[in-house]
mmCIF file of C-alpha atoms in Angstrom:
data_model
loop_
_atom_site.group_PDB
_atom_site.id
_atom_site.type_symbol
_atom_site.label_atom_id
_atom_site.label_comp_id
_atom_site.label_asym_id
_atom_site.label_seq_id
_atom_site.Cartn_x
_atom_site.Cartn_y
_atom_site.Cartn_z
ATOM 1 C CA UNK B 1 21.348 284.644 -76.594
ATOM 2 C CA UNK B 2 24.367 283.344 -74.730
ATOM 3 C CA UNK B 3 27.176 281.636 -76.583
ATOM 4 C CA UNK B 4 29.774 279.317 -75.102
ATOM 5 C CA UNK B 5 32.767 278.383 -77.235
ATOM 6 C CA UNK B 6 34.952 275.395 -76.446
ATOM 7 C CA UNK B 7 37.405 272.969 -77.988
ATOM 8 C CA UNK B 8 40.509 275.097 -78.237
ATOM 9 C CA UNK B 9 43.920 273.833 -77.249
ATOM 10 C CA UNK B 10 47.484 273.209 -78.291
ATOM 11 C CA UNK B 11 48.096 271.257 -81.478
ATOM 12 C CA UNK B 12 51.051 270.668 -83.752
ATOM 13 C CA UNK B 13 51.145 272.063 -87.251
ATOM 14 C CA UNK B 14 49.243 269.777 -89.579
ATOM 15 C CA UNK B 15 46.929 268.652 -86.831
ATOM 16 C CA UNK B 16 43.201 269.077 -86.351
ATOM 17 C CA UNK B 17 40.805 270.531 -83.829
ATOM 18 C CA UNK B 18 37.069 270.909 -83.643
ATOM 19 C CA UNK B 19 35.588 273.937 -81.972
ATOM 20 C CA UNK B 20 32.054 273.983 -80.651
ATOM 21 C CA UNK B 21 29.772 276.858 -79.792
ATOM 22 C CA UNK B 22 26.717 276.095 -77.706
ATOM 23 C CA UNK B 23 23.897 278.620 -77.709
ATOM 24 C CA UNK B 24 21.160 279.194 -75.197
ATOM 25 C CA UNK B 25 17.595 280.016 -76.123
ATOM 26 C CA UNK B 26 15.022 278.629 -78.473
ATOM 27 C CA UNK B 27 15.728 280.946 -81.400
ATOM 28 C CA UNK B 28 19.149 279.593 -82.343
ATOM 29 C CA UNK B 29 17.831 278.088 -85.563
ATOM 30 C CA UNK B 30 16.771 281.553 -86.736
ATOM 31 C CA UNK B 31 20.285 283.008 -86.640
ATOM 32 C CA UNK B 32 23.197 282.830 -88.981
ATOM 33 C CA UNK B 33 26.357 281.989 -87.060
ATOM 34 C CA UNK B 34 29.947 282.965 -87.574
ATOM 35 C CA UNK B 35 33.434 282.240 -86.336
ATOM 36 C CA UNK B 36 36.064 284.934 -85.982
ATOM 37 C CA UNK B 37 39.602 284.910 -84.667
ATOM 38 C CA UNK B 38 41.930 287.431 -83.148
ATOM 39 C CA UNK B 39 45.662 287.349 -82.529
ATOM 40 C CA UNK B 40 47.435 289.707 -80.119
ATOM 41 C CA UNK B 41 47.781 293.153 -81.629
ATOM 42 C CA UNK B 42 45.624 292.332 -84.609
ATOM 43 C CA UNK B 43 42.055 292.992 -85.609
ATOM 44 C CA UNK B 44 39.333 290.412 -85.266
ATOM 45 C CA UNK B 45 39.167 288.556 -88.583
ATOM 46 C CA UNK B 46 36.345 286.567 -90.066
ATOM 47 C CA UNK B 47 36.879 282.844 -90.451
ATOM 48 C CA UNK B 48 33.598 281.276 -91.522
ATOM 49 C CA UNK B 49 29.850 281.641 -91.314
ATOM 50 C CA UNK B 50 26.784 279.520 -91.881
ATOM 51 C CA UNK B 51 23.192 280.413 -92.686
ATOM 52 C CA UNK B 52 20.369 279.693 -90.258
ATOM 53 C CA UNK B 53 19.410 276.571 -92.186
ATOM 54 C CA UNK B 54 22.953 275.388 -92.747
ATOM 55 C CA UNK B 55 22.441 275.409 -96.505
ATOM 56 C CA UNK B 56 24.966 278.168 -97.124
ATOM 57 C CA UNK B 57 28.491 278.494 -95.811
ATOM 58 C CA UNK B 58 31.130 281.164 -96.229
ATOM 59 C CA UNK B 59 34.875 281.058 -95.650
ATOM 60 C CA UNK B 60 37.822 283.384 -95.515
ATOM 61 C CA UNK B 61 40.320 282.650 -98.253
ATOM 62 C CA UNK B 62 42.948 281.760 -95.669
ATOM 63 C CA UNK B 63 40.960 278.786 -94.379
ATOM 64 C CA UNK B 64 39.153 277.525 -97.482
ATOM 65 C CA UNK B 65 39.710 273.836 -97.975
ATOM 66 C CA UNK B 66 40.992 273.373 -94.420
ATOM 67 C CA UNK B 67 38.123 274.501 -92.181
ATOM 68 C CA UNK B 68 34.500 273.392 -92.240
ATOM 69 C CA UNK B 69 31.646 275.114 -90.449
ATOM 70 C CA UNK B 70 28.487 273.199 -89.604
ATOM 71 C CA UNK B 71 25.560 273.427 -87.245
ATOM 72 C CA UNK B 72 23.117 271.191 -85.440
ATOM 73 C CA UNK B 73 19.983 273.196 -84.713
ATOM 74 C CA UNK B 74 18.561 270.392 -82.594
ATOM 75 C CA UNK B 75 21.545 270.797 -80.263
ATOM 76 C CA UNK B 76 21.797 274.589 -80.557
ATOM 77 C CA UNK B 77 25.423 274.155 -81.537
ATOM 78 C CA UNK B 78 27.686 275.348 -84.311
ATOM 79 C CA UNK B 79 31.009 273.687 -85.069
ATOM 80 C CA UNK B 80 34.263 274.614 -86.724
ATOM 81 C CA UNK B 81 36.298 271.633 -87.886
ATOM 82 C CA UNK B 82 39.883 272.721 -88.478
ATOM 83 C CA UNK B 83 42.365 270.563 -90.373
ATOM 84 C CA UNK B 84 45.899 271.049 -91.647
ATOM 85 C CA UNK B 85 46.433 273.674 -89.014
ATOM 86 C CA UNK B 86 49.243 276.168 -89.436
ATOM 87 C CA UNK B 87 51.080 278.303 -86.869
ATOM 88 C CA UNK B 88 49.387 281.347 -88.380
ATOM 89 C CA UNK B 89 46.028 279.912 -87.310
ATOM 90 C CA UNK B 90 47.010 280.576 -83.705
ATOM 91 C CA UNK B 91 44.441 282.940 -82.199
ATOM 92 C CA UNK B 92 41.504 283.259 -79.880
ATOM 93 C CA UNK B 93 38.471 282.005 -81.763
ATOM 94 C CA UNK B 94 35.067 283.555 -81.169
ATOM 95 C CA UNK B 95 31.644 282.431 -82.237
ATOM 96 C CA UNK B 96 28.927 284.972 -82.900
ATOM 97 C CA UNK B 97 25.262 285.152 -83.797
ATOM 98 C CA UNK B 98 23.914 287.278 -86.611
ATOM 99 C CA UNK B 99 20.255 288.125 -86.123
ATOM 100 C CA UNK B 100 19.624 290.882 -88.632
ATOM 101 C CA UNK B 101 17.502 290.087 -91.659
ATOM 102 C CA UNK B 102 17.846 293.358 -93.602
ATOM 103 C CA UNK B 103 20.772 292.212 -95.693
ATOM 104 C CA UNK B 104 21.845 288.912 -97.248
ATOM 105 C CA UNK B 105 24.205 286.973 -95.027
ATOM 106 C CA UNK B 106 26.458 286.557 -98.050
ATOM 107 C CA UNK B 107 27.162 290.303 -98.024
ATOM 108 C CA UNK B 108 27.715 290.882 -94.310
ATOM 109 C CA UNK B 109 29.020 287.634 -92.815
ATOM 110 C CA UNK B 110 32.612 288.788 -92.624
ATOM 111 C CA UNK B 111 31.959 292.037 -90.748
ATOM 112 C CA UNK B 112 32.079 291.898 -86.927
ATOM 113 C CA UNK B 113 29.555 294.756 -86.473
ATOM 114 C CA UNK B 114 26.973 292.584 -88.266
ATOM 115 C CA UNK B 115 26.833 290.262 -85.259
ATOM 116 C CA UNK B 116 24.748 290.894 -82.169
ATOM 117 C CA UNK B 117 25.967 288.245 -79.760
ATOM 118 C CA UNK B 118 29.460 286.952 -79.046
ATOM 119 C CA UNK B 119 30.912 284.064 -77.116
ATOM 120 C CA UNK B 120 33.855 284.410 -74.774
ATOM 121 C CA UNK B 121 36.465 282.917 -77.079
ATOM 122 C CA UNK B 122 38.592 279.801 -77.028
ATOM 123 C CA UNK B 123 42.348 279.797 -77.570
ATOM 124 C CA UNK B 124 43.881 277.767 -80.374
ATOM 125 C CA UNK B 125 47.654 277.445 -80.402
ATOM 126 C CA UNK B 126 49.401 275.750 -83.299
ATOM 127 C CA UNK B 127 53.038 274.891 -82.732
ATOM 128 C CA UNK B 128 55.523 274.570 -85.574
#
């Protein structure tokens, strides 16, 4: 599986951006998908995840109510709609695919080692 993230850019605080992650392969609909972010000198933090069907979504407390994750399995794409952006949201955002089925997504979605495939990242900069 190859993942290609896009949609990052420079935005003012309070603004919005939508990130996209396009996946190759015919098995995309079988994977849960997640978004992570990483700022310089910091660990990679979970942002959101979505089940393979799209029925279940999970969010970090820091983005609840502001970010929305969704997916279109027909287009092999997962999205992250970001609203009310804050300077502290500035980071490189990565999408990732979670293929394991031995544990509920709800229990492992926020752990980077749970994911098998990663995109290259897209930079989001929020100015104050």
